[in-house]
XYZ file of C-alpha atoms in Angstrom:
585
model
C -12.584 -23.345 0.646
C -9.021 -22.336 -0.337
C -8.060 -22.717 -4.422
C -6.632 -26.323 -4.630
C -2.912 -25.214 -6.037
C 0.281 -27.116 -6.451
C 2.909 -25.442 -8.916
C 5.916 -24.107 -7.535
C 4.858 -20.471 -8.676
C 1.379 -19.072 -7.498
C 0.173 -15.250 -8.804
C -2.859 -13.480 -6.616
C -3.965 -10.812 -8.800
C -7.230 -9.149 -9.179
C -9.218 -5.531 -8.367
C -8.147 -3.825 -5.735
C -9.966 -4.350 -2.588
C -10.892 -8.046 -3.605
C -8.361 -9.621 -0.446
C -5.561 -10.699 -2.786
C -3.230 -10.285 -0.163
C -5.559 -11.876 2.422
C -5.681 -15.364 0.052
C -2.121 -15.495 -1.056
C -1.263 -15.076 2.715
C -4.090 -18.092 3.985
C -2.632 -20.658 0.765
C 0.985 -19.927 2.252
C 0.453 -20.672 5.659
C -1.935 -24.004 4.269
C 1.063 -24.905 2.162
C 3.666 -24.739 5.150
C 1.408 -26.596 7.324
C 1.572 -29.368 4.898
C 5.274 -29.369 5.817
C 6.725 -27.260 2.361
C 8.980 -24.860 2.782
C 6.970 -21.545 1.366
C 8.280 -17.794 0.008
C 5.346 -15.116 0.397
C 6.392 -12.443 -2.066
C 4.319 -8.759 -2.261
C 4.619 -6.479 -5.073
C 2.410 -4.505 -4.212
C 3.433 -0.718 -3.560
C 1.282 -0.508 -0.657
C 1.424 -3.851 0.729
C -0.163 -4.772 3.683
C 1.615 -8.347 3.893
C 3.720 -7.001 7.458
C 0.701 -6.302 8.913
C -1.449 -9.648 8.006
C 1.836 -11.788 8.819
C 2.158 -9.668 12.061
C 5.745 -9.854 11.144
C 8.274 -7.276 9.858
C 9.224 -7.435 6.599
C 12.083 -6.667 4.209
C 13.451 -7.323 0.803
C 14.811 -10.452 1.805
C 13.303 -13.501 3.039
C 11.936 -13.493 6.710
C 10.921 -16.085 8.161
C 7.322 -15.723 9.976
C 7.057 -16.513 13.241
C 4.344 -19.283 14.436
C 4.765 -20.766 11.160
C 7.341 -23.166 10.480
C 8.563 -23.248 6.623
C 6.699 -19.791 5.491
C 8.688 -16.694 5.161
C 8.195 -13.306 3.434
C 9.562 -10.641 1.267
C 8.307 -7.620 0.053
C 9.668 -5.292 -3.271
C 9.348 -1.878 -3.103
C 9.053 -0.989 -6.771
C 10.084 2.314 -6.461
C 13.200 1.395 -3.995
C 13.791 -1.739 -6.879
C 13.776 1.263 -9.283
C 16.068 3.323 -7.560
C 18.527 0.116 -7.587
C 18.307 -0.057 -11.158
C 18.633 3.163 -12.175
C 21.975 3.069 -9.617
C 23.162 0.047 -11.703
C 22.420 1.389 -15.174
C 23.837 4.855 -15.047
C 26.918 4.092 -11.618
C 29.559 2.482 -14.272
C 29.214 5.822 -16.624
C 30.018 8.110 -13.319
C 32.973 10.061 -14.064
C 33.966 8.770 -16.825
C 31.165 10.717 -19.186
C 30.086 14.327 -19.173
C 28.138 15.322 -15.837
C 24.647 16.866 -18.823
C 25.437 13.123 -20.117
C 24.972 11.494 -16.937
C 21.987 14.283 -16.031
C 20.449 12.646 -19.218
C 20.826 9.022 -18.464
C 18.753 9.517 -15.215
C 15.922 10.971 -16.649
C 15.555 8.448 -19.527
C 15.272 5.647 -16.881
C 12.910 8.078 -14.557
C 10.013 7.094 -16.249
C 6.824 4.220 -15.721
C 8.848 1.618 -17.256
C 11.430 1.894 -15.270
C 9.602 0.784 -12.311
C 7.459 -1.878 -14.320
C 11.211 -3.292 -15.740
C 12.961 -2.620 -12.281
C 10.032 -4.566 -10.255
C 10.361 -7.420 -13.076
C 14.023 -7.672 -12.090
C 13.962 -7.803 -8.868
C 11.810 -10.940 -9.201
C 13.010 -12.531 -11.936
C 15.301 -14.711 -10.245
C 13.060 -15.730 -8.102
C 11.059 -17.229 -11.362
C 14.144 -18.780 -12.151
C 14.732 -20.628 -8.886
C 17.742 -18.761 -8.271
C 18.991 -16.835 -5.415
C 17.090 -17.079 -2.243
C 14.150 -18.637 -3.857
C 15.611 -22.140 -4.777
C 15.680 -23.186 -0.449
C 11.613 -23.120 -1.567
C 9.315 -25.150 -3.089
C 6.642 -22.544 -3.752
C 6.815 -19.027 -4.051
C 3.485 -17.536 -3.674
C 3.493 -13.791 -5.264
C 1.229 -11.234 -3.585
C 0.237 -9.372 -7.214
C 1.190 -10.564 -10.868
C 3.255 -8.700 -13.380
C 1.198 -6.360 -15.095
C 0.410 -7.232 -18.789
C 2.385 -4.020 -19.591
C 5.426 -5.855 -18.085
C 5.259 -8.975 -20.206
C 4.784 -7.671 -23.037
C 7.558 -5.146 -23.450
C 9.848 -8.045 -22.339
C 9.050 -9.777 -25.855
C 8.807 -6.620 -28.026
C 10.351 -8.988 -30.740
C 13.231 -6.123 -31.300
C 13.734 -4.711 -28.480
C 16.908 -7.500 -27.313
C 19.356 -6.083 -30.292
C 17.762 -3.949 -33.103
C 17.353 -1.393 -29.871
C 20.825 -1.473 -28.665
C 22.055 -1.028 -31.993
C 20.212 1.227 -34.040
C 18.941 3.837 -31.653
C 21.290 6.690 -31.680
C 19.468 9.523 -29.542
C 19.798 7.561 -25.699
C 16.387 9.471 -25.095
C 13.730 6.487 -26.221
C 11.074 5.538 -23.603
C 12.626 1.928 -24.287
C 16.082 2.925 -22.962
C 15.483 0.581 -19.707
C 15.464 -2.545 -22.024
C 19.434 -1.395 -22.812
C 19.713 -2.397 -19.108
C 18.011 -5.984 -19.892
C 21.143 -7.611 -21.919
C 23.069 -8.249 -19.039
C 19.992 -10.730 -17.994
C 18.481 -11.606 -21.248
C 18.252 -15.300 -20.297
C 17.118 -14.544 -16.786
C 14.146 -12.318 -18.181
C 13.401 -14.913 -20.723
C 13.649 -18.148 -18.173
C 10.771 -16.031 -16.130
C 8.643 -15.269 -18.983
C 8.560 -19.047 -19.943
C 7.930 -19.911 -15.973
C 4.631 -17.961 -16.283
C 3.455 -19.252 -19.176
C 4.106 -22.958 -18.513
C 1.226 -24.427 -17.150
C 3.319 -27.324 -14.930
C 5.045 -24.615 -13.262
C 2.847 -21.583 -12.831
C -0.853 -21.148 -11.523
C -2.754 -17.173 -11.774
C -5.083 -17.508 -9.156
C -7.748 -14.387 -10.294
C -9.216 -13.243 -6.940
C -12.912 -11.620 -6.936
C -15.412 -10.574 -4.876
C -18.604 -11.715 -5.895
C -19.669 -8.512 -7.291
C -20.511 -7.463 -11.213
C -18.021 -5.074 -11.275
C -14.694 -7.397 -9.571
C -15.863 -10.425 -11.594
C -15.796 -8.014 -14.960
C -12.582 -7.106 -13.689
C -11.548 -10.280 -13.311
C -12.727 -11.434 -17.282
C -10.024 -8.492 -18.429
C -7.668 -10.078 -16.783
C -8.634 -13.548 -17.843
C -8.354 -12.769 -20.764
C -4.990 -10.466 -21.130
C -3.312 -13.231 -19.399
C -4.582 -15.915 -21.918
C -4.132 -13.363 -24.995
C -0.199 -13.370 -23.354
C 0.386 -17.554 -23.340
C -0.831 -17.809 -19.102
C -2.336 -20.963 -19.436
C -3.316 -21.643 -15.977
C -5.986 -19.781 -14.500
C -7.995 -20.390 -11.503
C -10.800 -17.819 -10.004
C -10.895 -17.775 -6.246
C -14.706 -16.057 -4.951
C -13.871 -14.411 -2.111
C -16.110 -13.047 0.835
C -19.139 -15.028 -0.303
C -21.943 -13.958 1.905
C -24.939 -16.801 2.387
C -27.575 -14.963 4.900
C -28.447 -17.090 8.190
C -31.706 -14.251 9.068
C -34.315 -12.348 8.076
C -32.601 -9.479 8.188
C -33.234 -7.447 5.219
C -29.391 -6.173 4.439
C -28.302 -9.499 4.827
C -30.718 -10.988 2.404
C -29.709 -8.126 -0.053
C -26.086 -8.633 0.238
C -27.129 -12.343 -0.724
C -28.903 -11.912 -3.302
C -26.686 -9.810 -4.829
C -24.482 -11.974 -4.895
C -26.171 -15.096 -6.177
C -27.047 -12.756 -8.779
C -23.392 -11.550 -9.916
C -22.054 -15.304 -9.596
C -24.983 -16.249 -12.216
C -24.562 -13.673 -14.778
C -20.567 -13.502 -14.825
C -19.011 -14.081 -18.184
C -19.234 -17.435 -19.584
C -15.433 -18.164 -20.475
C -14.759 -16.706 -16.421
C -17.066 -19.268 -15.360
C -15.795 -21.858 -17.029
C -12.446 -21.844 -15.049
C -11.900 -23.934 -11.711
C -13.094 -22.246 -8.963
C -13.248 -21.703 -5.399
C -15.226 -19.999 -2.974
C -14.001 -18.245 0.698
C -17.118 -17.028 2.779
C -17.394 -13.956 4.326
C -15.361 -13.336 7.520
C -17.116 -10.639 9.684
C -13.172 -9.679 11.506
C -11.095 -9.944 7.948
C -7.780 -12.108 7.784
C -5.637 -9.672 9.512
C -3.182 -11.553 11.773
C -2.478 -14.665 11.945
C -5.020 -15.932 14.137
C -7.598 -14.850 11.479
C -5.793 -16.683 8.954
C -5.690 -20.101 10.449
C -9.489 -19.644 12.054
C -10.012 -19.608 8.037
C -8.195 -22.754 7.350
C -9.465 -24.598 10.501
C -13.090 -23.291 11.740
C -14.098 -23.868 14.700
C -17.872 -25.705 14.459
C -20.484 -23.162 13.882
C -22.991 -22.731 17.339
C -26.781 -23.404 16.618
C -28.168 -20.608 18.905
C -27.551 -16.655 19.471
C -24.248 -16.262 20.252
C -22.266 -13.401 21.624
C -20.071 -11.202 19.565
C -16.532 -10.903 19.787
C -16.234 -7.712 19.157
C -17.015 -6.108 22.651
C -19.012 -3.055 22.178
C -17.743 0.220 22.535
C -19.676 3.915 23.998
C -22.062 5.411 21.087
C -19.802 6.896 18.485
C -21.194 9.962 16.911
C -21.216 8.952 12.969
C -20.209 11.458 10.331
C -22.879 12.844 7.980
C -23.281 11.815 4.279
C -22.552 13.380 0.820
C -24.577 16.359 1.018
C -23.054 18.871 2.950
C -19.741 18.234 0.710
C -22.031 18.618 -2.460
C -23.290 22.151 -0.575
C -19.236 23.255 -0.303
C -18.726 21.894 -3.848
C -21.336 23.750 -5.910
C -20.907 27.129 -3.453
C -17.629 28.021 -6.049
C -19.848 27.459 -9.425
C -17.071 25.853 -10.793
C -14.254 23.167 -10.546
C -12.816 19.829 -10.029
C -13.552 17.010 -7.896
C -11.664 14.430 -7.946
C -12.082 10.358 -6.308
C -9.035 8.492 -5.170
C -8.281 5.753 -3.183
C -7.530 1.909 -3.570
C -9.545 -0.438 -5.958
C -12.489 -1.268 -5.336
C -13.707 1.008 -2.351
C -16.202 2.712 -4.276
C -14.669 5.868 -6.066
C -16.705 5.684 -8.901
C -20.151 5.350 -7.081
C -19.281 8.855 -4.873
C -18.087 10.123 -8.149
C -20.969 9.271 -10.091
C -23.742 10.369 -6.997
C -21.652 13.965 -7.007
C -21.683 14.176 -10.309
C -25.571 13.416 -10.770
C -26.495 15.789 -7.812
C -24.445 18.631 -9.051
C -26.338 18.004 -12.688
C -29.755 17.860 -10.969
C -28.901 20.940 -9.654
C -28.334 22.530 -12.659
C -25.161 22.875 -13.499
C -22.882 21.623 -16.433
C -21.103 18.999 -15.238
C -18.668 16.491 -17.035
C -18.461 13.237 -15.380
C -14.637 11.435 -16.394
C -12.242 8.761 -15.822
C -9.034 7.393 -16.021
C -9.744 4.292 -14.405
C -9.693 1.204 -17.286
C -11.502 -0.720 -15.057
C -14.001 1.688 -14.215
C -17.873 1.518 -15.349
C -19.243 4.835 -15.157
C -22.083 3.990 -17.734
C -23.180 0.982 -15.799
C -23.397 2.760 -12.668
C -25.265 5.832 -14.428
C -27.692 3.164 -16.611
C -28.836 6.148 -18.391
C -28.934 9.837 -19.427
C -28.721 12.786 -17.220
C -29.734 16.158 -18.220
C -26.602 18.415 -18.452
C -24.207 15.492 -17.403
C -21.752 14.607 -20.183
C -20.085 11.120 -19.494
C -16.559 10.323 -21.017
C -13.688 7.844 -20.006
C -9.882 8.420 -21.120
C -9.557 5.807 -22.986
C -5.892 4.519 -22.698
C -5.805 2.463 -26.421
C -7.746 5.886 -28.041
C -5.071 8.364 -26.382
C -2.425 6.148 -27.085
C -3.124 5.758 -30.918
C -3.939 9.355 -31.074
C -0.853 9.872 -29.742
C 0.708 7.414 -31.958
C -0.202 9.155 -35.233
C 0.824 12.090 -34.105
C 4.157 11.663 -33.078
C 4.567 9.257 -36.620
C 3.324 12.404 -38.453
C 5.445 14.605 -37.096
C 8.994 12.646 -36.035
C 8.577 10.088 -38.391
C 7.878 11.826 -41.631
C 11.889 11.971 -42.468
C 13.404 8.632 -41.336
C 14.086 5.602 -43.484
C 11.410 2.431 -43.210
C 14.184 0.963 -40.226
C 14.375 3.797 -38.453
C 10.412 4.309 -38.713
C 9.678 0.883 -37.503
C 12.122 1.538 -34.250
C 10.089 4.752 -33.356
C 6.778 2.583 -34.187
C 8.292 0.044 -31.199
C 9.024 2.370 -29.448
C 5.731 3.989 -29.334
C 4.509 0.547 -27.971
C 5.653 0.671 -24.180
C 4.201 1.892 -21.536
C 5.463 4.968 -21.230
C 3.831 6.034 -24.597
C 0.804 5.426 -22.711
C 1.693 7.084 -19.810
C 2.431 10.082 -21.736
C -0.680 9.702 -24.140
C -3.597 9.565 -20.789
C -0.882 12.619 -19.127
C -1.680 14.799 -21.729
C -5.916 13.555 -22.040
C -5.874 14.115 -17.889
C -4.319 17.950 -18.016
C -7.210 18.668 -21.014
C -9.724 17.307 -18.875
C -9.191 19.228 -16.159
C -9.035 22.211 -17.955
C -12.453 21.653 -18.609
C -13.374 23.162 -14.816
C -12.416 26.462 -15.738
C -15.956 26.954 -17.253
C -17.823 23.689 -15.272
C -17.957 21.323 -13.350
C -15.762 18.310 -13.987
C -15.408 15.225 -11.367
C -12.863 12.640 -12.015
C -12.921 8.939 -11.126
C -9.691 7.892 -10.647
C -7.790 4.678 -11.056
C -6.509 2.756 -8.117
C -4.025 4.956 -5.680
C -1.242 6.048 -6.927
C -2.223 6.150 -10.332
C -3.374 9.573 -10.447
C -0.029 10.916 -8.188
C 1.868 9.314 -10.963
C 0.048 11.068 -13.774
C 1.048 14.022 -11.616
C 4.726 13.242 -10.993
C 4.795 12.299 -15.164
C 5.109 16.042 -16.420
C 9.174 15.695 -16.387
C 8.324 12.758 -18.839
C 6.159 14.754 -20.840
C 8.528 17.155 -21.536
C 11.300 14.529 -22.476
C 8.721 13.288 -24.626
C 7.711 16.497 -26.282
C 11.306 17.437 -26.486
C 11.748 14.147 -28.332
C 9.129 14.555 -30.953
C 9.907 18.013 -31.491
C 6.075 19.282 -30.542
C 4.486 21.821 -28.321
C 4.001 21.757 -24.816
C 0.167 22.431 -24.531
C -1.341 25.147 -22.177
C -3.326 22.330 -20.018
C -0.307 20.496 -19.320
C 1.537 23.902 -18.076
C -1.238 25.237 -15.682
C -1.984 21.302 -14.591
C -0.262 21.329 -11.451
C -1.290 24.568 -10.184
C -4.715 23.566 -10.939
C -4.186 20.645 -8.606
C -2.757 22.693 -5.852
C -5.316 25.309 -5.759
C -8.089 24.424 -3.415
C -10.061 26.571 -4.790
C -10.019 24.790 -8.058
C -9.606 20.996 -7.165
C -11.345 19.292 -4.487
C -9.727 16.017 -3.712
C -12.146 13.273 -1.715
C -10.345 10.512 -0.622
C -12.942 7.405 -0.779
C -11.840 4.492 1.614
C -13.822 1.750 4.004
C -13.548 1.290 7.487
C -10.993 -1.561 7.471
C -7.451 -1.704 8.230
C -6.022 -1.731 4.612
C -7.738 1.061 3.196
C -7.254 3.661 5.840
C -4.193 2.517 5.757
C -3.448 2.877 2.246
C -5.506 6.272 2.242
C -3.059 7.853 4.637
C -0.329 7.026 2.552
C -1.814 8.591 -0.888
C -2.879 11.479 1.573
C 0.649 11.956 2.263
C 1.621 11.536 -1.043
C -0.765 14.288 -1.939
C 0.720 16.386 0.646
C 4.047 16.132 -1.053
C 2.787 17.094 -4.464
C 1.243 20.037 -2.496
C -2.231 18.570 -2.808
C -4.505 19.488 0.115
C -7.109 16.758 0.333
C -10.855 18.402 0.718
C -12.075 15.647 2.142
C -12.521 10.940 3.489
C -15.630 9.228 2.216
C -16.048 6.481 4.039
C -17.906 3.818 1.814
C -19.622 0.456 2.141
C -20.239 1.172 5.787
C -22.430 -1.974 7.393
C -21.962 -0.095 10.967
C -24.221 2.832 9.222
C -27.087 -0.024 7.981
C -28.820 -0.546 10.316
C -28.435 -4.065 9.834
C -29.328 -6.845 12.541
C -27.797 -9.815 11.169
C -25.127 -11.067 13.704
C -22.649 -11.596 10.890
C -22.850 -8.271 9.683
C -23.307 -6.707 13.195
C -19.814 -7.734 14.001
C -18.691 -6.495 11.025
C -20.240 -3.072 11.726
C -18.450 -3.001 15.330
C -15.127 -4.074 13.668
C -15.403 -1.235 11.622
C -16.194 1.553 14.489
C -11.940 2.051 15.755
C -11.380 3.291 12.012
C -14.461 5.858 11.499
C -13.273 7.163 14.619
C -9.700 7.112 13.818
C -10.388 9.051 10.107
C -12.699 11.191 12.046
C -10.260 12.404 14.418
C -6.802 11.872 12.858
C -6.594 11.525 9.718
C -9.713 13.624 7.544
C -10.356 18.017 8.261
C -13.787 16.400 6.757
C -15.365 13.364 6.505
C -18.790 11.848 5.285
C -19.770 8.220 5.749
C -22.067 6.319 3.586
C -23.692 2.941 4.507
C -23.695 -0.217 2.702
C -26.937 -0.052 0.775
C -29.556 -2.535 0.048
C -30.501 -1.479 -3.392
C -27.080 -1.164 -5.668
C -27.106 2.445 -6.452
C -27.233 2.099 -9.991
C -28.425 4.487 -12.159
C -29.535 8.058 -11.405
C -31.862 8.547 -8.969
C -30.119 5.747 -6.418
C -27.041 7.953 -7.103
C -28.844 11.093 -5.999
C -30.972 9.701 -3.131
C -27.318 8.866 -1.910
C -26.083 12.538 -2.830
C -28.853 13.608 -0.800
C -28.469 11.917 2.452
């Protein structure tokens, strides 16, 4: 069952991996059917909406074939942000100082230039305008991030900004480009917080971890004036056999559904079963919104089998390469929820067991390393870079040392201005170089946030050094050897966790190539989650094993010099010993 929505302006957001692009995608094409005309809008850098459309897609509308009164955009944030920066600094060409212009671009280089430039480029359609008002409902693929909204009502920011700051090099200098569409920007910040126009549809698998995921959210939004929330279950899982996976996958989750947060619960909700083939293509989607009548006996598959495919092995010959050096860094990536912080926890554990010094870290705010742990290890140290900690240490740091000699007006600019997003970009940069320092004399492995993340805390040392250069301080040794670090393979071993599905393969190549850029040789694919590795019998789950058998074979031959894959397991592997006996196998 689809979430029951009507206002002109529908948000998907939610954890990665939770199929927000899969629901936004099903509620369009239901919404066209019913004879409105329908714009599907991704902002999502590494959208998938082309491929689940089957139809190529641009930055203007496109109209999708096979479905009459749907059509599709995506917005490249980083393209969006190019466009910006073009329109903020083109009118000063030639007529100031070539260091002047030089200065310009790197003020609007930063994080919130891409948060503020993806805001723009979809503001309008908030406000109806444009392409958007031949619609009536534009379905976005991803919300604006909390970040967004609230450095578009920094209550100075409009004027106080534009006229008081005097140095051009403030993290804020993006919202000088805002003036020019102050109404526009305000008109879409209303839209999502009025309840007759705008629904935030919070998508979740039925898992603890998503549905915590999906509470933070809950309740950022709310904290931020989004009054209408809806939480759409996705990939609910009822068992038809005896088959002991199947009843563990469940059970588990019955068991998250009962014990998610009260206020979450409380919300109207909706639940999509689990589809064994995904909602790629359109096909998929409207077998979703019309199912066919479900056969009493044994049926067939429809996913033809395929010759015996030789499966990777698990995590512990990568452990054996790992520990050989005595030292280093290990770091997760990959997209949301395809279990980074279970491999990182299980090498972590291992490596501790083994009896080595290991410190176990992340930058992920969403991550849970002390629930997956669910106790103490001997010689394991467990920390998480805390974004509000480093930011306020940050903070008060910068205030004692810029701040000391300006007047209370100035003070309280530099005080706003400490409150955007790149402060905090800046603040976990500088926490992420010191942590990785830390392999020099250990082990440290590093649970990343969602892709991307982590290549932008790489690409943010030209920021740092604005921002150091700003406050007049030091540029620390861990920030200078950082990069190295990263590029020596000898140092950092990158494992690039993914599942056998179309979307995060697909999204793994791309963060492998954007590793590749940075000069970052990835060590090695984990393949996670893997029902085609159970073992199980249950002929929902069986297809979904044979589905996934093209893309272990395709990471195994194209895309990973390594790979391990590790399968879907009965018992969560919470706490330590689950996290070694999957280290071990």
């Amino acid at each position: 069952m689809l979430p029951d929505l009507h206002t002109r302006h529908l948000f998907f957001t939610g954890k990665g991996g939770v199929g927000k692009t899969s629901l936004a995608s099903a509620c369009a094409v239901h919404l066209a059917e019913t004879g409105r005309r329908v714009l599907l809008v991704s902002t999502d850098p590494a959208s998938n909406l082309d491929e689940v459309l089957e139809t190529r897609l641009s930055d203007t509308p496109t109209p999708v074939a096979g479905v009459p009164g749907l059509s599709a955009l995506n917005i490249d944030p980083e393209a969006a942000a190019a466009a910006y920066r073009e329109r903020m600094v083109g009118p000063y060409r030639g007529l100031l100082p070539e260091a002047a212009i030089r200065s310009m671009e790197e003020q609007f280089s930063g994080g919130c230039t891409v948060e503020i430039a993806a805001f723009d480029a979809f503001a309008a359609l908030l406000a109806g305008s444009g392409v958007a008002g031949d619609f009536d409902h534009v379905v976005f693929d991803t919300a604006p991030t909390g970040h967004t909204l609230r450095l578009l009502t920094l209550p100075s920011a409009w004027s106080a900004f534009l006229s008081t700051n005097t140095t051009g090099t403030s993290c804020l200098g993006p919202l000088a480009g805002l003036e020019h569409n102050r109404a526009i920007y305000a008109g879409a910040v209303a839209a999502l917080t009025d309840a007759a126009v705008t629904t935030v549809v919070l998508v979740a698998r039925p898992e603890v971890a998503a549905l915590r995921e999906a509470e933070r959210s809950r309740h950022e939004l709310a904290e931020l004036g989004v009054a209408r929330q809806v939480l759409a279950i996705n990939g609910l899982f009822d068992a038809a056999s005896e088959d002991p996976v199947a009843q563990a996958m469940a059970r588990r989750h019955r068991d998250a559904l009962a014990a998610m947060p009260a206020a979450l619960a409380a919300l109207p909700r909706s639940c999509t079963g689990f589809i064994a083939r995904g909602l790629v293509g359109l096909e998929a989607l409207r077998a979703l919104l019309h199912p066919a009548p479900r056969p009493s006996g044994p049926t067939a598959s429809t996913v033809p089998e395929r010759p015996g495919l030789a499966l990777p092995p698990g995590l512990a010959p990568l452990v054996d390469d790992i520990e050989r050096a005595g030292h280093g860094l290990v770091m997760t990536m990959g997209k949301g929820g395809v279990g980074k912080t279970t491999v990182a926890a299980a090498v972590a554990v291992e490596l501790a067991a083994r009896g080595h010094r290991v410190l176990l870290s992340t930058t992920d705010p969403a991550a849970h390393l002390a629930w997956a742990l669910d106790e103490a290890v001997p010689g394991l140290t467990v920390q998480r870079i805390d974004p509000a900690a480093e930011v306020a240490r940050h903070r008060d740091e910068v205030l004692a040392r810029a701040g000391a000699g300006l007047d209370p007006s100035a003070r309280a600019m530099l005080e706003e201005d400490l409150r955007s997003p790149c402060t905090e970009e800046i603040a976990v940069f500088r926490a992420f170089a010191a942590t990785v320092a830390q392999a020099v004399d250990g082990f440290v492995v590093l649970d990343t946030a969602p892709t991307g993340h982590t290549v932008l805390l790489m690409d943010s040392a030209e920021a740092y050094h604005r921002e150091v250069g700003r406050t007049r301080g030091d540029l620390p040794e861990a920030v200078v050897k950082l990069l190295p670090r990263l590029r020596d393979p000898a140092f950092t071993r990158v494992m690039i966790v993914t599942l056998a599905e179309a979307t995060p393969v697909h999204e793994a190549e791309r963060l492998q190539d954007d590793l590749r850029r940075a000069g970052i040789e990835p060590f090695a694919w984990v393949i996670e989650q893997s029902l085609l590795a159970s073992g199980t019998t249950d002929p929902v789950l069986a297809e979904r094993g044979r589905c996934e058998r093209p893309w272990v074979q395709q990471v195994m031959t194209r895309d990973a010099q390594r790979c391990a894959l590790l399968a879907w397991q009965a018992r969560a592997p919470v706490g330590a010993q689950a996290l070694r006996e999957l280290a071990e196998r």
